[in-house]
Amino acid sequence: MLLGRIIGTVVATRKEPELSGLRMMLVRELDASFAATGKIIVAVDAVGAGQGEVVLYASGSSARQTQVTQNRPVDHVIMAVVDTVTSDGEVRYDKQQDG
Amino acid sequence: MLLGRIIGTVVATRKEPELSGLRMMLVRELDASFAATGKIIVAVDAVGAGQGEVVLYASGSSARQTQVTQNRPVDHVIMAVVDTVTSDGEVRYDKQQDG
Amino acid sequence: MLLGRIIGTVVATRKEPELSGLRMMLVRELDASFAATGKIIVAVDAVGAGQGEVVLYASGSSARQTQVTQNRPVDHVIMAVVDTVTSDGEVRYDKQQDG
Amino acid sequence: MLLGRIIGTVVATRKEPELSGLRMMLVRELDASFAATGKIIVAVDAVGAGQGEVVLYASGSSARQTQVTQNRPVDHVIMAVVDTVTSDGEVRYDKQQDG
Amino acid sequence: MLLGRIIGTVVATRKEPELSGLRMMLVRELDASFAATGKIIVAVDAVGAGQGEVVLYASGSSARQTQVTQNRPVDHVIMAVVDTVTSDGEVRYDKQQDG
């Protein structure tokens, strides 16, 4: 999975029917310093993630294997909302301090 | 999925038979500012998208799982025409204002 | 799919048996201006493409689903020979004018 | 697979249920000189790897085929802890000397 | 597939059991001039390739479909040892002249 931050939502009326009812989130990829890499993707939300949260998202065929996306034509999915990232023995990210 | 803008069409007479009847669109990948990233792909249209529209496209095996591309050897497919993108609380893209 | 131009061929005697009989082409990826991006791949030819032609190639699991590559361990395949690319209302590429 | 070094761990309470019980490690991708490339991923640990270790990780559908990740929606998995890398006839990495 | 040159080997005792018995090679990706692109991967050898040889390697799910890697959790595999690459009508690489 990759680290990302949810920065928005996407609305589309005209779409593949199998996407109906799925929430589509705009996600910035983050690097090891939790800065934006410049890459942006649109992921389906499988965990009830919200604006500004740091998340883990999966890509490829695994994105079709969550309970929410089972058998849907989805290639990126938000799998988890990150609580903490500990790196080299230090807490580098703590959701409680974020924002 | 990734954000893209349809900038053209591709015609090919000599091709894998399973591509017959599919519309092939030239799509520029967009970044978070809706500027072109420089990357370009050719995607099959699954939703009746047209020239200039901002779309979402999926890649990989999910591209074979729309109603239009079921079991076709397709690796990029246009899944949705974007109406709005809302980011950090503001409407960053609105199809009604586009163009 | 991605746009590429065939620039050569690859010969390999010692290889996975399932590749036997497949033509392996050296392909340069092209950008929106039909200039080389610098990336190069080796794709199996599924359509009888030849030296210098502009083609569409697919990657990943879809590359195993053409009539020529069915169930072969192939990850890039040439799917079509491009006749024309029309972009922003103009013909940007025409095979008849190419070369 | 790609070479990486484990630099931390990720904790997430709110997540896809199928991720429960899996250890999620923060991994820096390494280049041929064992320097960080700048890319970072979060991989599930399939081998009991620990902080600071140089590992091999697999991506894509193969990440769902280890004994630990069987049928889990995982897209990156740590497959091995590297003992030695020998390149051009010299030992370029030796776990015993690392640290 | 992509062009690469084998520059070494990787030894790992602690690993996913399904990797047992597979040879893991350190491979530098090559560009169209047969120079290193800077990217490095670890691929399983399916053809008996050796140090210094120029090879073709496949990535993704196709890497699990050679005779050697059938149903193994492998994401890069060496598929062929290159004899010659002919480009724009000239022999650009000849294994007999290499080295």
PDB file of N, CA, C and O in Angstrom, chain B residues 38-89:
ATOM      1  N   GLY B  38       2.011  15.264 -18.664  1.00  0.00           N
ATOM      2  CA  GLY B  38       2.944  14.879 -19.719  1.00  0.00           C
ATOM      3  C   GLY B  38       2.736  13.443 -20.150  1.00  0.00           C
ATOM      4  O   GLY B  38       3.155  13.040 -21.224  1.00  0.00           O
ATOM      5  N   LYS B  39       2.067  12.665 -19.316  1.00  0.00           N
ATOM      6  CA  LYS B  39       1.815  11.270 -19.674  1.00  0.00           C
ATOM      7  C   LYS B  39       0.541  11.168 -20.520  1.00  0.00           C
ATOM      8  O   LYS B  39      -0.423  11.884 -20.270  1.00  0.00           O
ATOM      9  N   ILE B  40       0.579  10.281 -21.492  1.00  0.00           N
ATOM     10  CA  ILE B  40      -0.568  10.100 -22.362  1.00  0.00           C
ATOM     11  C   ILE B  40      -0.864   8.611 -22.501  1.00  0.00           C
ATOM     12  O   ILE B  40       0.044   7.798 -22.564  1.00  0.00           O
ATOM     13  N   ILE B  41      -2.146   8.253 -22.511  1.00  0.00           N
ATOM     14  CA  ILE B  41      -2.507   6.849 -22.683  1.00  0.00           C
ATOM     15  C   ILE B  41      -3.656   6.749 -23.687  1.00  0.00           C
ATOM     16  O   ILE B  41      -4.314   7.746 -23.983  1.00  0.00           O
ATOM     17  N   VAL B  42      -3.883   5.547 -24.173  1.00  0.00           N
ATOM     18  CA  VAL B  42      -5.018   5.270 -25.051  1.00  0.00           C
ATOM     19  C   VAL B  42      -5.968   4.355 -24.285  1.00  0.00           C
ATOM     20  O   VAL B  42      -5.589   3.245 -23.906  1.00  0.00           O
ATOM     21  N   ALA B  43      -7.178   4.850 -24.028  1.00  0.00           N
ATOM     22  CA  ALA B  43      -8.138   4.104 -23.213  1.00  0.00           C
ATOM     23  C   ALA B  43      -9.383   3.794 -24.026  1.00  0.00           C
ATOM     24  O   ALA B  43      -9.784   4.577 -24.896  1.00  0.00           O
ATOM     25  N   VAL B  44      -9.991   2.671 -23.721  1.00  0.00           N
ATOM     26  CA  VAL B  44     -11.272   2.320 -24.327  1.00  0.00           C
ATOM     27  C   VAL B  44     -12.368   3.076 -23.574  1.00  0.00           C
ATOM     28  O   VAL B  44     -12.318   3.209 -22.346  1.00  0.00           O
ATOM     29  N   ASP B  45     -13.343   3.552 -24.327  1.00  0.00           N
ATOM     30  CA  ASP B  45     -14.424   4.332 -23.730  1.00  0.00           C
ATOM     31  C   ASP B  45     -15.570   3.413 -23.304  1.00  0.00           C
ATOM     32  O   ASP B  45     -16.146   2.711 -24.127  1.00  0.00           O
ATOM     33  N   ALA B  46     -15.896   3.431 -22.017  1.00  0.00           N
ATOM     34  CA  ALA B  46     -16.993   2.590 -21.518  1.00  0.00           C
ATOM     35  C   ALA B  46     -18.235   3.404 -21.162  1.00  0.00           C
ATOM     36  O   ALA B  46     -19.240   2.841 -20.744  1.00  0.00           O
ATOM     37  N   VAL B  47     -18.178   4.722 -21.342  1.00  0.00           N
ATOM     38  CA  VAL B  47     -19.289   5.554 -20.846  1.00  0.00           C
ATOM     39  C   VAL B  47     -19.782   6.616 -21.827  1.00  0.00           C
ATOM     40  O   VAL B  47     -20.571   7.482 -21.453  1.00  0.00           O
ATOM     41  N   GLY B  48     -19.303   6.588 -23.058  1.00  0.00           N
ATOM     42  CA  GLY B  48     -19.747   7.598 -24.005  1.00  0.00           C
ATOM     43  C   GLY B  48     -19.129   8.958 -23.765  1.00  0.00           C
ATOM     44  O   GLY B  48     -19.777   9.994 -23.941  1.00  0.00           O
ATOM     45  N   ALA B  49     -17.860   8.971 -23.392  1.00  0.00           N
ATOM     46  CA  ALA B  49     -17.155  10.231 -23.135  1.00  0.00           C
ATOM     47  C   ALA B  49     -16.762  10.890 -24.459  1.00  0.00           C
ATOM     48  O   ALA B  49     -16.613  10.217 -25.479  1.00  0.00           O
ATOM     49  N   GLY B  50     -16.580  12.218 -24.421  1.00  0.00           N
ATOM     50  CA  GLY B  50     -16.262  12.924 -25.655  1.00  0.00           C
ATOM     51  C   GLY B  50     -15.077  13.856 -25.529  1.00  0.00           C
ATOM     52  O   GLY B  50     -14.556  14.105 -24.428  1.00  0.00           O
ATOM     53  N   GLN B  51     -14.668  14.363 -26.669  1.00  0.00           N
ATOM     54  CA  GLN B  51     -13.525  15.276 -26.802  1.00  0.00           C
ATOM     55  C   GLN B  51     -13.548  16.375 -25.730  1.00  0.00           C
ATOM     56  O   GLN B  51     -14.567  17.044 -25.544  1.00  0.00           O
ATOM     57  N   GLY B  52     -12.454  16.551 -25.041  1.00  0.00           N
ATOM     58  CA  GLY B  52     -12.305  17.646 -24.091  1.00  0.00           C
ATOM     59  C   GLY B  52     -12.802  17.336 -22.688  1.00  0.00           C
ATOM     60  O   GLY B  52     -12.497  18.091 -21.757  1.00  0.00           O
ATOM     61  N   GLU B  53     -13.528  16.256 -22.520  1.00  0.00           N
ATOM     62  CA  GLU B  53     -14.085  15.972 -21.189  1.00  0.00           C
ATOM     63  C   GLU B  53     -13.008  15.486 -20.202  1.00  0.00           C
ATOM     64  O   GLU B  53     -12.060  14.810 -20.579  1.00  0.00           O
ATOM     65  N   VAL B  54     -13.215  15.861 -18.929  1.00  0.00           N
ATOM     66  CA  VAL B  54     -12.364  15.336 -17.859  1.00  0.00           C
ATOM     67  C   VAL B  54     -12.995  14.029 -17.381  1.00  0.00           C
ATOM     68  O   VAL B  54     -14.195  13.972 -17.096  1.00  0.00           O
ATOM     69  N   VAL B  55     -12.165  13.000 -17.321  1.00  0.00           N
ATOM     70  CA  VAL B  55     -12.675  11.658 -17.034  1.00  0.00           C
ATOM     71  C   VAL B  55     -11.838  10.974 -15.957  1.00  0.00           C
ATOM     72  O   VAL B  55     -10.742  11.430 -15.612  1.00  0.00           O
ATOM     73  N   LEU B  56     -12.373   9.871 -15.457  1.00  0.00           N
ATOM     74  CA  LEU B  56     -11.610   8.950 -14.618  1.00  0.00           C
ATOM     75  C   LEU B  56     -11.338   7.699 -15.433  1.00  0.00           C
ATOM     76  O   LEU B  56     -12.260   7.156 -16.047  1.00  0.00           O
ATOM     77  N   TYR B  57     -10.091   7.247 -15.433  1.00  0.00           N
ATOM     78  CA  TYR B  57      -9.810   5.986 -16.124  1.00  0.00           C
ATOM     79  C   TYR B  57      -9.121   5.007 -15.183  1.00  0.00           C
ATOM     80  O   TYR B  57      -8.365   5.404 -14.304  1.00  0.00           O
ATOM     81  N   ALA B  58      -9.455   3.744 -15.372  1.00  0.00           N
ATOM     82  CA  ALA B  58      -8.855   2.671 -14.581  1.00  0.00           C
ATOM     83  C   ALA B  58      -7.829   1.931 -15.428  1.00  0.00           C
ATOM     84  O   ALA B  58      -7.934   1.893 -16.660  1.00  0.00           O
ATOM     85  N   SER B  59      -6.858   1.326 -14.758  1.00  0.00           N
ATOM     86  CA  SER B  59      -5.785   0.609 -15.436  1.00  0.00           C
ATOM     87  C   SER B  59      -5.691  -0.816 -14.913  1.00  0.00           C
ATOM     88  O   SER B  59      -6.181  -1.126 -13.836  1.00  0.00           O
ATOM     89  N   GLY B  60      -5.041  -1.661 -15.690  1.00  0.00           N
ATOM     90  CA  GLY B  60      -4.802  -3.027 -15.243  1.00  0.00           C
ATOM     91  C   GLY B  60      -6.017  -3.911 -15.420  1.00  0.00           C
ATOM     92  O   GLY B  60      -6.895  -3.637 -16.241  1.00  0.00           O
ATOM     93  N   SER B  61      -6.082  -4.975 -14.626  1.00  0.00           N
ATOM     94  CA  SER B  61      -7.121  -5.991 -14.839  1.00  0.00           C
ATOM     95  C   SER B  61      -8.524  -5.442 -14.627  1.00  0.00           C
ATOM     96  O   SER B  61      -9.482  -5.946 -15.216  1.00  0.00           O
ATOM     97  N   SER B  62      -8.692  -4.404 -13.826  1.00  0.00           N
ATOM     98  CA  SER B  62     -10.016  -3.811 -13.634  1.00  0.00           C
ATOM     99  C   SER B  62     -10.572  -3.243 -14.938  1.00  0.00           C
ATOM    100  O   SER B  62     -11.792  -3.123 -15.091  1.00  0.00           O
ATOM    101  N   ALA B  63      -9.685  -2.927 -15.858  1.00  0.00           N
ATOM    102  CA  ALA B  63     -10.127  -2.377 -17.145  1.00  0.00           C
ATOM    103  C   ALA B  63     -10.894  -3.399 -17.984  1.00  0.00           C
ATOM    104  O   ALA B  63     -11.549  -3.040 -18.959  1.00  0.00           O
ATOM    105  N   ARG B  64     -10.824  -4.651 -17.586  1.00  0.00           N
ATOM    106  CA  ARG B  64     -11.564  -5.693 -18.326  1.00  0.00           C
ATOM    107  C   ARG B  64     -12.891  -6.026 -17.664  1.00  0.00           C
ATOM    108  O   ARG B  64     -13.524  -7.021 -18.006  1.00  0.00           O
ATOM    109  N   GLN B  65     -13.318  -5.211 -16.712  1.00  0.00           N
ATOM    110  CA  GLN B  65     -14.481  -5.604 -15.931  1.00  0.00           C
ATOM    111  C   GLN B  65     -15.624  -4.608 -16.000  1.00  0.00           C
ATOM    112  O   GLN B  65     -16.535  -4.662 -15.182  1.00  0.00           O
ATOM    113  N   THR B  66     -15.608  -3.716 -16.967  1.00  0.00           N
ATOM    114  CA  THR B  66     -16.790  -2.885 -17.187  1.00  0.00           C
ATOM    115  C   THR B  66     -17.738  -3.655 -18.091  1.00  0.00           C
ATOM    116  O   THR B  66     -17.371  -4.672 -18.682  1.00  0.00           O
ATOM    117  N   GLN B  67     -18.965  -3.149 -18.230  1.00  0.00           N
ATOM    118  CA  GLN B  67     -19.930  -3.846 -19.091  1.00  0.00           C
ATOM    119  C   GLN B  67     -19.464  -3.844 -20.545  1.00  0.00           C
ATOM    120  O   GLN B  67     -19.709  -4.791 -21.287  1.00  0.00           O
ATOM    121  N   VAL B  68     -18.774  -2.773 -20.951  1.00  0.00           N
ATOM    122  CA  VAL B  68     -18.329  -2.662 -22.346  1.00  0.00           C
ATOM    123  C   VAL B  68     -17.087  -3.510 -22.632  1.00  0.00           C
ATOM    124  O   VAL B  68     -16.917  -4.041 -23.733  1.00  0.00           O
ATOM    125  N   THR B  69     -16.219  -3.665 -21.655  1.00  0.00           N
ATOM    126  CA  THR B  69     -14.928  -4.304 -21.914  1.00  0.00           C
ATOM    127  C   THR B  69     -14.818  -5.720 -21.347  1.00  0.00           C
ATOM    128  O   THR B  69     -13.742  -6.320 -21.400  1.00  0.00           O
ATOM    129  N   GLN B  70     -15.895  -6.240 -20.818  1.00  0.00           N
ATOM    130  CA  GLN B  70     -15.902  -7.587 -20.235  1.00  0.00           C
ATOM    131  C   GLN B  70     -15.129  -8.592 -21.110  1.00  0.00           C
ATOM    132  O   GLN B  70     -15.462  -8.782 -22.283  1.00  0.00           O
ATOM    133  N   ASN B  71     -14.085  -9.159 -20.534  1.00  0.00           N
ATOM    134  CA  ASN B  71     -13.296 -10.191 -21.224  1.00  0.00           C
ATOM    135  C   ASN B  71     -12.588  -9.728 -22.483  1.00  0.00           C
ATOM    136  O   ASN B  71     -12.191 -10.555 -23.305  1.00  0.00           O
ATOM    137  N   ARG B  72     -12.423  -8.435 -22.639  1.00  0.00           N
ATOM    138  CA  ARG B  72     -11.655  -7.913 -23.769  1.00  0.00           C
ATOM    139  C   ARG B  72     -10.244  -7.601 -23.284  1.00  0.00           C
ATOM    140  O   ARG B  72     -10.057  -7.200 -22.130  1.00  0.00           O
ATOM    141  N   PRO B  73      -9.250  -7.740 -24.152  1.00  0.00           N
ATOM    142  CA  PRO B  73      -7.853  -7.519 -23.734  1.00  0.00           C
ATOM    143  C   PRO B  73      -7.520  -6.028 -23.639  1.00  0.00           C
ATOM    144  O   PRO B  73      -6.727  -5.502 -24.412  1.00  0.00           O
ATOM    145  N   VAL B  74      -8.120  -5.364 -22.680  1.00  0.00           N
ATOM    146  CA  VAL B  74      -8.019  -3.918 -22.526  1.00  0.00           C
ATOM    147  C   VAL B  74      -7.285  -3.616 -21.225  1.00  0.00           C
ATOM    148  O   VAL B  74      -7.545  -4.254 -20.211  1.00  0.00           O
ATOM    149  N   ASP B  75      -6.346  -2.674 -21.247  1.00  0.00           N
ATOM    150  CA  ASP B  75      -5.618  -2.353 -20.014  1.00  0.00           C
ATOM    151  C   ASP B  75      -5.856  -0.941 -19.483  1.00  0.00           C
ATOM    152  O   ASP B  75      -5.348  -0.615 -18.394  1.00  0.00           O
ATOM    153  N   HIS B  76      -6.598  -0.106 -20.214  1.00  0.00           N
ATOM    154  CA  HIS B  76      -7.020   1.199 -19.696  1.00  0.00           C
ATOM    155  C   HIS B  76      -8.437   1.442 -20.180  1.00  0.00           C
ATOM    156  O   HIS B  76      -8.717   1.276 -21.370  1.00  0.00           O
ATOM    157  N   VAL B  77      -9.312   1.879 -19.284  1.00  0.00           N
ATOM    158  CA  VAL B  77     -10.697   2.109 -19.687  1.00  0.00           C
ATOM    159  C   VAL B  77     -11.222   3.377 -19.009  1.00  0.00           C
ATOM    160  O   VAL B  77     -10.902   3.648 -17.849  1.00  0.00           O
ATOM    161  N   ILE B  78     -12.007   4.133 -19.763  1.00  0.00           N
ATOM    162  CA  ILE B  78     -12.635   5.331 -19.198  1.00  0.00           C
ATOM    163  C   ILE B  78     -13.892   4.898 -18.454  1.00  0.00           C
ATOM    164  O   ILE B  78     -14.793   4.297 -19.031  1.00  0.00           O
ATOM    165  N   MET B  79     -13.914   5.189 -17.150  1.00  0.00           N
ATOM    166  CA  MET B  79     -14.947   4.669 -16.254  1.00  0.00           C
ATOM    167  C   MET B  79     -16.024   5.701 -15.937  1.00  0.00           C
ATOM    168  O   MET B  79     -17.121   5.343 -15.521  1.00  0.00           O
ATOM    169  N   ALA B  80     -15.688   6.987 -16.037  1.00  0.00           N
ATOM    170  CA  ALA B  80     -16.631   8.011 -15.599  1.00  0.00           C
ATOM    171  C   ALA B  80     -16.263   9.354 -16.208  1.00  0.00           C
ATOM    172  O   ALA B  80     -15.089   9.619 -16.473  1.00  0.00           O
ATOM    173  N   VAL B  81     -17.293  10.165 -16.444  1.00  0.00           N
ATOM    174  CA  VAL B  81     -17.087  11.557 -16.846  1.00  0.00           C
ATOM    175  C   VAL B  81     -17.274  12.390 -15.578  1.00  0.00           C
ATOM    176  O   VAL B  81     -18.308  12.284 -14.903  1.00  0.00           O
ATOM    177  N   VAL B  82     -16.275  13.195 -15.252  1.00  0.00           N
ATOM    178  CA  VAL B  82     -16.288  13.924 -13.983  1.00  0.00           C
ATOM    179  C   VAL B  82     -17.220  15.137 -14.060  1.00  0.00           C
ATOM    180  O   VAL B  82     -17.145  15.929 -15.006  1.00  0.00           O
ATOM    181  N   ASP B  83     -18.100  15.265 -13.074  1.00  0.00           N
ATOM    182  CA  ASP B  83     -18.944  16.461 -12.949  1.00  0.00           C
ATOM    183  C   ASP B  83     -18.237  17.526 -12.114  1.00  0.00           C
ATOM    184  O   ASP B  83     -18.075  18.656 -12.550  1.00  0.00           O
ATOM    185  N   THR B  84     -17.845  17.147 -10.900  1.00  0.00           N
ATOM    186  CA  THR B  84     -17.161  18.102 -10.030  1.00  0.00           C
ATOM    187  C   THR B  84     -16.070  17.405  -9.226  1.00  0.00           C
ATOM    188  O   THR B  84     -16.165  16.222  -8.908  1.00  0.00           O
ATOM    189  N   VAL B  85     -15.043  18.179  -8.917  1.00  0.00           N
ATOM    190  CA  VAL B  85     -14.021  17.764  -7.961  1.00  0.00           C
ATOM    191  C   VAL B  85     -13.979  18.843  -6.886  1.00  0.00           C
ATOM    192  O   VAL B  85     -13.795  20.022  -7.192  1.00  0.00           O
ATOM    193  N   THR B  86     -14.181  18.414  -5.659  1.00  0.00           N
ATOM    194  CA  THR B  86     -14.144  19.342  -4.534  1.00  0.00           C
ATOM    195  C   THR B  86     -12.921  18.994  -3.704  1.00  0.00           C
ATOM    196  O   THR B  86     -12.717  17.837  -3.347  1.00  0.00           O
ATOM    197  N   SER B  87     -12.091  19.979  -3.424  1.00  0.00           N
ATOM    198  CA  SER B  87     -10.831  19.724  -2.722  1.00  0.00           C
ATOM    199  C   SER B  87     -10.592  20.811  -1.695  1.00  0.00           C
ATOM    200  O   SER B  87     -10.738  22.004  -2.001  1.00  0.00           O
ATOM    201  N   ASP B  88     -10.237  20.412  -0.488  1.00  0.00           N
ATOM    202  CA  ASP B  88     -10.020  21.370   0.605  1.00  0.00           C
ATOM    203  C   ASP B  88     -11.213  22.323   0.727  1.00  0.00           C
ATOM    204  O   ASP B  88     -11.048  23.526   0.957  1.00  0.00           O
ATOM    205  N   GLY B  89     -12.399  21.761   0.528  1.00  0.00           N
ATOM    206  CA  GLY B  89     -13.606  22.547   0.743  1.00  0.00           C
ATOM    207  C   GLY B  89     -14.035  23.459  -0.398  1.00  0.00           C
ATOM    208  O   GLY B  89     -15.069  24.106  -0.328  1.00  0.00           O
TER     209      GLY B  89
END
